[in-house]
Amino acid sequence: MMKSEPQKRNALAVGNQIQIVFYRFFSGSACLSGDLRFLYLFALIVFASKTERSHFLLVSSVREAEAGELTPATTPGGPKATTPGGPKAKEEKIVVTVRLRPLNKKEQLAKEQLAWDCVDDHTIAFKPSPQERATQPTSFVFDKVFGPSSITEAVYEDGVKNVALSALMGINATIFAYGQTSSGKTYTMRGITEKAVNDIYQHILNSPERDFTIRISGLEIYNENVRDLLNSESGRNLKLLDDPEKGTVVEKLVEETASNDQHLRHLIGICEAQRQVGETALNDTSSRSHQIIRLTIESTLRENSDCVRSFVASLNLVDLAGSERASQTHADGARLREGCHINLSLMTLTTVIRKLSVGKRSGHIPYRDSKLTRILQHSLGGNARTAIICTLSPALSHFEQSRNTLYFATRAKGSN
Ligand SMILES: Nc1ncnc2c1ncn2[C@@H]1O[C@H](COP(=O)(O)OP(=O)(O)OP(=O)(O)O)[C@@H](O)[C@H]1O
């Protein structure tokens, strides 16, 4: 059996100790008589075993730290080097999870059948008709699957928390909710946003050595037109500009600085309310627009130290347009235009995410093919982290749409 590096180090140390004991015994006991020589040997063995034990403890802690089981606690003279979200923060760049909501009242009254079953924490399966069974996959595996009884807190903790909190360490992050209309995107994203805000301010409280600034902007993309959710006066079609340093920026988009968590929640509330106003004004439903709430978190160390002094990164919380429009083929007029725009941005998003999940060999990534991907470019590619929550209705009548959502999730995971 091959020995690990720390095991080899332990074996070497034990060998060294035996050599030292015998060397000391033979060189130091020549002048001693019988009983005293035995006592001397005994004392040497006790001393060696004590030093060996401390050596072993040292090796064990090095090994645990190497395996990431211990958080590096302090840097000499510097602040705590903790990783928000715990040691698991070093994870995959694209995390794909699925959330199956419970049947709603309407579906219950219609005595809808359940089409899906969460087999375990990672697998969701459907009950196909006999003719489909031979040709279609019957189960899908993801990073995490949440059943109808799962609460949003679990979706946050086990699915997206690490991605959200990486923005505190200077890594851009994006969390999407993808799914057909009424599958639970807004319900899920509201809960996730609330929990992320709580954790961000908890981290601020726990980091007195750093100064934090949190800025927020909110926008909506409807028919490839960008609207500011924090400034209703700015019109419905803000331009996108290419900034040599920042990448794509939205011209005149208002960015507010939150003075505390209550203020941040208030500003998020304004964005959500504006989206509702937009719906009424357009005689529309929210499922036809994409909403992006962007929190930009900047932090600076108060005193000089060996540690990284400043972090700046964005956390994008994205409630996508309903994916059912992408497959709408019988629409005409305004509906057709709207469907085409949603189709375009969701298709581009799918391509971009699939290429990112495949990695370096994927070639050109078409960020510029839609406004959604252009705006999010710097929070998707490079070092950024992404979490996708695919929301599903469990009802048999939504079976086709739910399956399309799972096909999207599978492509996003790079397994297809
Ligand atoms: N996991 C859940 N548990 C309980 N109720 C839920 C859950 N998910 C969604 N709902 C409820 O289902 C309804 C539709 O949810 P929601 O508005 O979030 O859907 P949506 O996907 O955002 O729809 P749209 O695309 O039309 O905006 C809401 O009444 C919501 O409260």
Tab-separated table of C-alpha atoms and ligand atoms in Angstrom:
chain	number	residue	atom	x	y	z
A	1	MET	CA	0.000	0.000	0.000
A	2	MET	CA	1.320	3.456	-0.903
A	3	LYS	CA	2.002	5.758	2.015
A	4	SER	CA	0.763	9.357	2.020
A	5	GLU	CA	3.261	12.190	2.473
A	6	PRO	CA	2.416	12.772	6.190
A	7	GLN	CA	2.566	8.984	6.849
A	8	LYS	CA	6.040	8.894	5.274
A	9	ARG	CA	7.045	11.857	7.429
A	10	ASN	CA	5.779	10.055	10.563
A	11	ALA	CA	7.651	6.837	9.731
A	12	LEU	CA	10.848	8.805	9.104
A	13	ALA	CA	10.448	10.611	12.428
A	14	VAL	CA	9.947	7.349	14.372
A	15	GLY	CA	13.086	5.881	12.723
A	16	ASN	CA	15.075	8.972	13.663
A	17	GLN	CA	13.900	8.798	17.275
A	18	ILE	CA	14.995	5.114	17.636
A	19	GLN	CA	18.426	5.981	16.232
A	20	ILE	CA	18.765	8.905	18.646
A	21	VAL	CA	17.726	6.766	21.660
A	22	PHE	CA	20.351	4.087	20.867
A	23	TYR	CA	23.061	6.655	20.105
A	24	ARG	CA	22.443	8.465	23.412
A	25	PHE	CA	22.256	5.191	25.323
A	26	PHE	CA	25.574	3.809	24.030
A	27	SER	CA	27.448	7.123	24.154
A	28	GLY	CA	26.106	8.281	27.551
A	29	SER	CA	25.852	5.065	29.589
A	30	ALA	CA	29.424	3.757	29.388
A	31	CYS	CA	30.315	5.059	32.838
A	32	LEU	CA	27.059	3.795	34.498
A	33	SER	CA	26.599	0.537	36.426
A	34	GLY	CA	23.934	-2.189	35.639
A	35	ASP	CA	20.651	-0.799	37.240
A	36	LEU	CA	21.499	2.791	36.437
A	37	ARG	CA	22.026	1.858	32.760
A	38	PHE	CA	18.463	0.407	32.664
A	39	LEU	CA	17.046	3.522	34.336
A	40	TYR	CA	18.897	5.706	31.809
A	41	LEU	CA	17.452	3.677	28.879
A	42	PHE	CA	13.929	3.921	30.346
A	43	ALA	CA	14.266	7.739	30.741
A	44	LEU	CA	15.445	8.063	27.133
A	45	ILE	CA	12.469	6.036	25.824
A	46	VAL	CA	9.935	8.127	27.823
A	47	PHE	CA	11.527	11.366	26.610
A	48	ALA	CA	11.560	10.130	22.997
A	49	SER	CA	7.925	9.002	23.073
A	50	LYS	CA	6.851	12.458	24.384
A	51	THR	CA	8.731	14.297	21.639
A	52	GLU	CA	7.403	11.803	19.097
A	53	ARG	CA	3.817	12.436	20.242
A	54	SER	CA	4.170	16.193	19.825
A	55	HIS	CA	5.793	15.614	16.454
A	56	PHE	CA	2.862	13.371	15.477
A	57	LEU	CA	0.327	16.022	16.540
A	58	LEU	CA	2.179	18.589	14.472
A	59	VAL	CA	2.166	16.336	11.406
A	60	SER	CA	-1.545	15.591	11.916
A	61	SER	CA	-2.474	19.249	12.032
A	62	VAL	CA	-0.406	19.972	8.930
A	63	ARG	CA	-2.206	17.123	7.201
A	64	GLU	CA	-5.652	18.402	8.281
A	65	ALA	CA	-4.830	21.919	7.151
A	66	GLU	CA	-3.597	20.522	3.813
A	67	ALA	CA	-6.876	18.646	3.423
A	68	GLY	CA	-8.815	21.856	4.163
A	69	GLU	CA	-10.246	20.422	7.390
A	70	LEU	CA	-8.851	23.302	9.423
A	71	THR	CA	-9.486	26.922	8.564
A	72	PRO	CA	-6.248	28.879	8.567
A	73	ALA	CA	-6.987	30.831	11.706
A	74	THR	CA	-4.721	33.852	11.756
A	75	THR	CA	-1.957	35.407	9.755
A	76	PRO	CA	0.844	36.702	12.026
A	77	GLY	CA	0.042	40.327	12.674
A	78	GLY	CA	-2.946	40.162	10.342
A	79	PRO	CA	-6.681	39.632	10.604
A	80	LYS	CA	-8.578	36.353	10.627
A	81	ALA	CA	-8.365	34.691	7.226
A	82	THR	CA	-11.798	33.045	7.319
A	83	THR	CA	-13.636	31.875	4.222
A	84	PRO	CA	-17.280	32.924	4.200
A	85	GLY	CA	-19.440	29.882	3.530
A	86	GLY	CA	-16.873	27.634	5.230
A	87	PRO	CA	-14.228	25.367	3.772
A	88	LYS	CA	-16.573	24.166	1.010
A	89	ALA	CA	-16.180	27.583	-0.694
A	90	LYS	CA	-13.574	26.054	-3.051
A	91	GLU	CA	-16.091	24.354	-5.274
A	92	GLU	CA	-17.226	24.039	-8.854
A	93	LYS	CA	-17.685	27.225	-10.824
A	94	ILE	CA	-21.200	26.332	-12.036
A	95	VAL	CA	-23.529	24.776	-9.497
A	96	VAL	CA	-26.821	23.474	-10.897
A	97	THR	CA	-29.711	22.698	-8.560
A	98	VAL	CA	-33.379	21.829	-9.109
A	99	ARG	CA	-36.327	22.845	-6.944
A	100	LEU	CA	-39.670	21.080	-7.346
A	101	ARG	CA	-42.473	23.161	-5.836
A	102	PRO	CA	-45.601	21.662	-4.215
A	103	LEU	CA	-48.853	21.450	-6.212
A	104	ASN	CA	-50.643	24.790	-5.986
A	105	LYS	CA	-54.322	25.173	-5.064
A	106	LYS	CA	-55.468	25.214	-8.674
A	107	GLU	CA	-53.519	22.077	-9.453
A	108	GLN	CA	-54.835	20.388	-6.321
A	109	LEU	CA	-58.451	21.280	-7.216
A	110	ALA	CA	-57.889	19.893	-10.705
A	111	LYS	CA	-56.645	16.687	-9.038
A	112	GLU	CA	-53.393	16.921	-10.967
A	113	GLN	CA	-51.084	13.949	-10.806
A	114	LEU	CA	-47.475	14.285	-9.714
A	115	ALA	CA	-45.150	13.691	-12.627
A	116	TRP	CA	-41.839	13.850	-10.751
A	117	ASP	CA	-40.158	12.139	-7.883
A	118	CYS	CA	-37.052	13.342	-6.003
A	119	VAL	CA	-35.340	9.978	-5.641
A	120	ASP	CA	-32.495	11.292	-3.481
A	121	ASP	CA	-30.633	14.569	-2.806
A	122	HIS	CA	-29.183	14.582	-6.323
A	123	THR	CA	-31.653	12.735	-8.538
A	124	ILE	CA	-35.055	13.627	-9.959
A	125	ALA	CA	-37.003	11.063	-11.960
A	126	PHE	CA	-40.232	11.087	-13.974
A	127	LYS	CA	-42.756	8.452	-14.812
A	128	PRO	CA	-42.789	8.360	-18.599
A	129	SER	CA	-45.388	6.710	-20.800
A	130	PRO	CA	-44.356	3.250	-22.044
A	131	GLN	CA	-43.514	4.533	-25.560
A	132	GLU	CA	-41.249	7.253	-24.159
A	133	ARG	CA	-39.523	4.927	-21.748
A	134	ALA	CA	-37.324	3.418	-24.400
A	135	THR	CA	-36.129	6.707	-25.935
A	136	GLN	CA	-36.010	9.267	-23.118
A	137	PRO	CA	-33.880	9.422	-19.977
A	138	THR	CA	-36.005	8.700	-16.912
A	139	SER	CA	-33.821	10.406	-14.320
A	140	PHE	CA	-31.566	13.434	-14.086
A	141	VAL	CA	-28.699	14.012	-11.685
A	142	PHE	CA	-27.636	17.454	-10.423
A	143	ASP	CA	-25.516	19.018	-7.700
A	144	LYS	CA	-28.595	19.114	-5.516
A	145	VAL	CA	-32.319	18.390	-5.919
A	146	PHE	CA	-34.908	19.919	-3.558
A	147	GLY	CA	-38.318	18.274	-3.228
A	148	PRO	CA	-41.730	19.928	-2.620
A	149	SER	CA	-41.281	19.956	1.157
A	150	SER	CA	-37.890	21.736	1.037
A	151	ILE	CA	-37.819	25.228	2.460
A	152	THR	CA	-36.017	28.131	0.768
A	153	GLU	CA	-33.488	28.185	3.599
A	154	ALA	CA	-32.314	24.697	2.568
A	155	VAL	CA	-32.103	25.762	-1.090
A	156	TYR	CA	-29.928	28.671	0.021
A	157	GLU	CA	-27.740	26.811	2.527
A	158	ASP	CA	-27.121	23.664	0.505
A	159	GLY	CA	-27.403	25.052	-2.978
A	160	VAL	CA	-26.179	28.604	-3.429
A	161	LYS	CA	-24.748	30.100	-0.229
A	162	ASN	CA	-21.109	29.441	-1.120
A	163	VAL	CA	-21.557	31.036	-4.526
A	164	ALA	CA	-23.336	34.095	-3.055
A	165	LEU	CA	-20.713	34.680	-0.376
A	166	SER	CA	-17.752	34.380	-2.719
A	167	ALA	CA	-18.580	38.000	-3.662
A	168	LEU	CA	-17.320	38.950	-0.181
A	169	MET	CA	-13.886	37.608	-1.137
A	170	GLY	CA	-13.644	39.549	-4.403
A	171	ILE	CA	-15.063	36.852	-6.707
A	172	ASN	CA	-17.970	37.874	-8.968
A	173	ALA	CA	-21.008	35.653	-8.557
A	174	THR	CA	-24.363	35.159	-10.258
A	175	ILE	CA	-27.416	33.254	-9.075
A	176	PHE	CA	-30.178	32.548	-11.617
A	177	ALA	CA	-33.661	31.165	-11.268
A	178	TYR	CA	-34.727	29.441	-14.491
A	179	GLY	CA	-38.080	27.791	-15.173
A	180	GLN	CA	-41.498	28.140	-16.774
A	181	THR	CA	-44.077	30.656	-15.564
A	182	SER	CA	-45.430	29.974	-12.050
A	183	SER	CA	-42.785	27.337	-11.325
A	184	GLY	CA	-41.487	29.386	-8.359
A	185	LYS	CA	-38.623	31.548	-9.704
A	186	THR	CA	-39.665	34.780	-7.985
A	187	TYR	CA	-40.679	32.963	-4.783
A	188	THR	CA	-37.257	31.302	-4.642
A	189	MET	CA	-35.175	34.360	-5.619
A	190	ARG	CA	-36.892	36.588	-3.027
A	191	GLY	CA	-36.000	34.125	-0.271
A	192	ILE	CA	-32.467	33.664	-1.573
A	193	THR	CA	-31.924	37.444	-1.776
A	194	GLU	CA	-33.174	37.914	1.780
A	195	LYS	CA	-30.850	35.198	3.109
A	196	ALA	CA	-27.859	36.457	1.153
A	197	VAL	CA	-28.418	39.978	2.559
A	198	ASN	CA	-28.587	38.550	6.107
A	199	ASP	CA	-25.327	36.644	5.631
A	200	ILE	CA	-23.526	39.588	4.020
A	201	TYR	CA	-24.344	41.833	6.990
A	202	GLN	CA	-23.482	39.049	9.435
A	203	HIS	CA	-20.078	38.791	7.752
A	204	ILE	CA	-19.657	42.572	8.038
A	205	LEU	CA	-20.396	42.345	11.775
A	206	ASN	CA	-17.820	39.561	12.115
A	207	SER	CA	-15.131	41.500	10.236
A	208	PRO	CA	-14.454	44.648	12.311
A	209	GLU	CA	-11.005	44.939	10.705
A	210	ARG	CA	-12.498	45.790	7.299
A	211	ASP	CA	-14.544	48.732	5.950
A	212	PHE	CA	-17.405	47.666	3.674
A	213	THR	CA	-19.376	49.557	1.039
A	214	ILE	CA	-22.426	47.942	-0.548
A	215	ARG	CA	-23.935	49.422	-3.694
A	216	ILE	CA	-27.072	48.245	-5.435
A	217	SER	CA	-28.508	48.625	-8.920
A	218	GLY	CA	-31.572	46.978	-10.418
A	219	LEU	CA	-32.649	46.559	-14.014
A	220	GLU	CA	-35.150	44.745	-16.118
A	221	ILE	CA	-34.716	43.517	-19.695
A	222	TYR	CA	-37.932	43.335	-21.656
A	223	ASN	CA	-37.886	42.762	-25.436
A	224	GLU	CA	-34.131	43.494	-25.364
A	225	ASN	CA	-34.864	46.928	-23.834
A	226	VAL	CA	-33.176	47.774	-20.550
A	227	ARG	CA	-35.099	49.637	-17.836
A	228	ASP	CA	-33.718	51.018	-14.549
A	229	LEU	CA	-35.692	49.691	-11.581
A	230	LEU	CA	-34.280	52.326	-9.218
A	231	ASN	CA	-35.116	55.248	-11.499
A	232	SER	CA	-38.498	55.143	-13.203
A	233	GLU	CA	-37.708	58.449	-15.007
A	234	SER	CA	-34.871	57.062	-17.061
A	235	GLY	CA	-36.996	55.568	-19.831
A	236	ARG	CA	-37.373	52.062	-21.132
A	237	ASN	CA	-34.350	51.656	-23.319
A	238	LEU	CA	-31.023	52.372	-21.647
A	239	LYS	CA	-27.947	51.962	-23.828
A	240	LEU	CA	-25.150	49.498	-23.226
A	241	LEU	CA	-21.645	50.960	-23.470
A	242	ASP	CA	-18.260	49.279	-23.640
A	243	ASP	CA	-15.972	50.582	-20.921
A	244	PRO	CA	-12.293	49.618	-21.359
A	245	GLU	CA	-11.929	48.923	-17.618
A	246	LYS	CA	-15.354	47.798	-16.459
A	247	GLY	CA	-16.520	45.981	-19.604
A	248	THR	CA	-20.183	46.439	-20.560
A	249	VAL	CA	-21.937	49.134	-18.539
A	250	VAL	CA	-25.530	50.343	-18.663
A	251	GLU	CA	-25.597	54.071	-19.435
A	252	LYS	CA	-27.195	56.217	-16.695
A	253	LEU	CA	-28.077	53.188	-14.540
A	254	VAL	CA	-28.560	54.430	-10.989
A	255	GLU	CA	-26.400	52.808	-8.345
A	256	GLU	CA	-27.304	53.550	-4.720
A	257	THR	CA	-25.061	53.012	-1.703
A	258	ALA	CA	-26.829	51.140	1.097
A	259	SER	CA	-26.225	52.692	4.497
A	260	ASN	CA	-27.205	49.476	6.353
A	261	ASP	CA	-29.156	46.246	5.900
A	262	GLN	CA	-32.554	47.930	6.377
A	263	HIS	CA	-31.714	50.467	3.690
A	264	LEU	CA	-30.541	47.703	1.343
A	265	ARG	CA	-33.789	45.777	1.869
A	266	HIS	CA	-35.740	48.960	1.205
A	267	LEU	CA	-33.872	49.499	-2.105
A	268	ILE	CA	-34.444	45.859	-3.130
A	269	GLY	CA	-38.150	46.419	-2.338
A	270	ILE	CA	-38.179	49.434	-4.697
A	271	CYS	CA	-36.734	47.291	-7.518
A	272	GLU	CA	-39.380	44.627	-6.981
A	273	ALA	CA	-42.186	47.182	-6.823
A	274	GLN	CA	-40.930	48.857	-10.019
A	275	ARG	CA	-41.017	45.550	-11.796
A	276	GLN	CA	-44.670	45.193	-10.758
A	277	VAL	CA	-45.449	48.725	-12.058
A	278	GLY	CA	-43.789	47.774	-15.298
A	279	GLU	CA	-46.030	44.755	-15.574
A	280	THR	CA	-49.189	46.832	-15.183
A	281	ALA	CA	-47.998	49.563	-17.537
A	282	LEU	CA	-47.143	47.002	-20.187
A	283	ASN	CA	-50.156	44.837	-19.445
A	284	ASP	CA	-47.597	42.124	-19.084
A	285	THR	CA	-46.597	39.372	-16.739
A	286	SER	CA	-43.272	39.210	-14.955
A	287	SER	CA	-42.429	35.971	-16.720
A	288	ARG	CA	-41.662	37.952	-19.877
A	289	SER	CA	-38.838	40.060	-18.493
A	290	HIS	CA	-35.476	39.278	-16.903
A	291	GLN	CA	-34.703	41.062	-13.628
A	292	ILE	CA	-31.144	41.604	-12.390
A	293	ILE	CA	-30.433	42.941	-8.914
A	294	ARG	CA	-26.722	43.624	-8.611
A	295	LEU	CA	-25.009	44.076	-5.242
A	296	THR	CA	-21.461	45.380	-5.533
A	297	ILE	CA	-19.489	44.660	-2.380
A	298	GLU	CA	-16.262	46.521	-1.731
A	299	SER	CA	-14.117	46.025	1.347
A	300	THR	CA	-10.808	47.451	2.505
A	301	LEU	CA	-8.574	46.455	5.365
A	302	ARG	CA	-8.297	49.202	8.003
A	303	GLU	CA	-4.640	48.635	8.905
A	304	ASN	CA	-1.528	47.654	7.016
A	305	SER	CA	-0.974	43.932	6.869
A	306	ASP	CA	0.388	41.167	4.702
A	307	CYS	CA	-3.140	40.245	3.644
A	308	VAL	CA	-4.945	41.389	0.500
A	309	ARG	CA	-6.093	44.931	1.287
A	310	SER	CA	-9.152	45.404	-0.929
A	311	PHE	CA	-11.834	43.246	-2.473
A	312	VAL	CA	-14.472	44.328	-4.936
A	313	ALA	CA	-16.968	42.016	-6.594
A	314	SER	CA	-20.595	41.847	-7.693
A	315	LEU	CA	-23.326	39.454	-6.706
A	316	ASN	CA	-26.034	39.285	-9.400
A	317	LEU	CA	-29.433	37.951	-8.379
A	318	VAL	CA	-31.304	37.116	-11.579
A	319	ASP	CA	-34.978	36.202	-11.940
A	320	LEU	CA	-35.246	35.092	-15.577
A	321	ALA	CA	-38.198	35.372	-17.931
A	322	GLY	CA	-40.385	32.268	-18.065
A	323	SER	CA	-38.689	29.659	-20.205
A	324	GLU	CA	-41.988	28.504	-21.750
A	325	ARG	CA	-41.812	31.413	-24.201
A	326	ALA	CA	-38.761	29.894	-25.768
A	327	SER	CA	-40.808	27.081	-27.198
A	328	GLN	CA	-43.854	29.115	-28.166
A	329	THR	CA	-44.352	28.541	-31.870
A	330	HIS	CA	-47.967	29.534	-32.474
A	331	ALA	CA	-47.610	33.206	-31.409
A	332	ASP	CA	-47.980	36.216	-33.682
A	333	GLY	CA	-47.585	40.059	-33.525
A	334	ALA	CA	-46.331	41.458	-30.215
A	335	ARG	CA	-46.342	38.004	-28.611
A	336	LEU	CA	-44.158	36.625	-31.346
A	337	ARG	CA	-41.669	39.523	-30.997
A	338	GLU	CA	-41.636	39.077	-27.235
A	339	GLY	CA	-41.243	35.315	-27.551
A	340	CYS	CA	-38.393	35.776	-30.041
A	341	HIS	CA	-36.528	38.146	-27.685
A	342	ILE	CA	-36.917	35.833	-24.707
A	343	ASN	CA	-36.012	32.938	-26.921
A	344	LEU	CA	-32.875	34.749	-28.076
A	345	SER	CA	-31.631	35.680	-24.607
A	346	LEU	CA	-32.394	32.318	-23.004
A	347	MET	CA	-30.838	30.473	-25.927
A	348	THR	CA	-27.761	32.687	-25.765
A	349	LEU	CA	-27.592	32.208	-21.992
A	350	THR	CA	-27.840	28.442	-22.453
A	351	THR	CA	-25.015	28.476	-25.014
A	352	VAL	CA	-22.819	30.725	-22.865
A	353	ILE	CA	-23.307	28.636	-19.720
A	354	ARG	CA	-22.807	25.355	-21.565
A	355	LYS	CA	-19.567	26.639	-23.082
A	356	LEU	CA	-18.387	27.918	-19.709
A	357	SER	CA	-19.186	24.615	-18.037
A	358	VAL	CA	-17.257	22.706	-20.710
A	359	GLY	CA	-14.201	24.880	-20.000
A	360	LYS	CA	-11.262	26.038	-22.078
A	361	ARG	CA	-11.863	23.800	-25.076
A	362	SER	CA	-15.250	25.485	-25.764
A	363	GLY	CA	-13.911	28.233	-28.102
A	364	HIS	CA	-15.719	31.538	-28.712
A	365	ILE	CA	-18.343	32.429	-26.096
A	366	PRO	CA	-21.173	34.539	-27.612
A	367	TYR	CA	-21.738	36.966	-24.710
A	368	ARG	CA	-22.558	39.766	-27.137
A	369	ASP	CA	-25.501	37.947	-28.736
A	370	SER	CA	-27.965	39.147	-26.077
A	371	LYS	CA	-28.186	42.043	-23.626
A	372	LEU	CA	-28.601	39.660	-20.699
A	373	THR	CA	-25.299	37.892	-21.354
A	374	ARG	CA	-23.529	41.137	-22.282
A	375	ILE	CA	-24.512	42.739	-18.971
A	376	LEU	CA	-23.530	39.627	-17.016
A	377	GLN	CA	-20.339	38.837	-18.954
A	378	HIS	CA	-17.913	39.761	-16.175
A	379	SER	CA	-19.950	37.857	-13.616
A	380	LEU	CA	-20.119	34.668	-15.665
A	381	GLY	CA	-16.751	34.081	-17.310
A	382	GLY	CA	-13.210	34.079	-15.962
A	383	ASN	CA	-12.914	33.483	-12.269
A	384	ALA	CA	-16.621	34.102	-11.579
A	385	ARG	CA	-18.955	31.613	-9.915
A	386	THR	CA	-22.484	30.767	-10.998
A	387	ALA	CA	-25.415	28.980	-9.374
A	388	ILE	CA	-28.523	28.034	-11.331
A	389	ILE	CA	-31.733	27.068	-9.570
A	390	CYS	CA	-34.109	25.385	-11.993
A	391	THR	CA	-37.673	25.576	-10.716
A	392	LEU	CA	-40.331	23.022	-11.691
A	393	SER	CA	-44.036	22.495	-11.273
A	394	PRO	CA	-44.694	18.892	-10.224
A	395	ALA	CA	-47.972	18.690	-12.192
A	396	LEU	CA	-48.353	16.203	-15.017
A	397	SER	CA	-49.967	18.904	-17.199
A	398	HIS	CA	-46.625	20.850	-17.090
A	399	PHE	CA	-44.598	17.787	-17.810
A	400	GLU	CA	-43.185	18.941	-21.184
A	401	GLN	CA	-42.064	22.344	-19.832
A	402	SER	CA	-40.537	20.784	-16.740
A	403	ARG	CA	-38.638	18.303	-18.844
A	404	ASN	CA	-37.337	21.142	-21.058
A	405	THR	CA	-36.143	22.893	-17.885
A	406	LEU	CA	-34.250	19.746	-16.887
A	407	TYR	CA	-32.700	19.510	-20.352
A	408	PHE	CA	-31.500	23.099	-19.874
A	409	ALA	CA	-30.114	22.191	-16.447
A	410	THR	CA	-28.322	19.179	-17.920
A	411	ARG	CA	-26.727	21.312	-20.645
A	412	ALA	CA	-25.741	23.926	-18.047
A	413	LYS	CA	-23.985	21.195	-16.098
A	414	GLY	CA	-21.986	20.427	-19.216
A	415	SER	CA	-23.098	16.817	-19.299
A	416	ASN	CA	-24.739	17.057	-22.709
B	1	LIG	N1	-41.595	26.192	-3.220
B	1	LIG	C1	-42.795	26.786	-3.102
B	1	LIG	N2	-43.553	26.562	-2.020
B	1	LIG	C2	-44.759	27.142	-1.891
B	1	LIG	N3	-45.310	27.976	-2.818
B	1	LIG	C3	-44.594	28.237	-3.907
B	1	LIG	C4	-43.296	27.666	-4.123
B	1	LIG	N4	-42.838	28.105	-5.299
B	1	LIG	C5	-43.776	28.920	-5.791
B	1	LIG	N5	-44.833	29.007	-4.975
B	1	LIG	C6	-46.050	29.779	-5.219
B	1	LIG	O1	-46.409	29.557	-6.576
B	1	LIG	C7	-46.851	30.762	-7.193
B	1	LIG	C8	-45.997	31.083	-8.429
B	1	LIG	O2	-44.658	31.335	-8.000
B	1	LIG	P1	-43.753	32.461	-8.648
B	1	LIG	O3	-44.494	33.740	-8.842
B	1	LIG	O4	-42.523	32.514	-7.849
B	1	LIG	O5	-43.494	31.813	-10.067
B	1	LIG	P2	-42.565	32.382	-11.235
B	1	LIG	O6	-41.846	31.210	-11.783
B	1	LIG	O7	-41.760	33.533	-10.785
B	1	LIG	O8	-43.675	32.854	-12.250
B	1	LIG	P3	-43.577	33.995	-13.388
B	1	LIG	O9	-42.527	33.530	-14.337
B	1	LIG	O10	-44.924	33.990	-13.991
B	1	LIG	O11	-43.222	35.268	-12.711
B	1	LIG	C9	-46.757	31.845	-6.142
B	1	LIG	O12	-48.048	31.988	-5.567
B	1	LIG	C10	-45.810	31.282	-5.112
B	1	LIG	O13	-46.098	31.768	-3.813
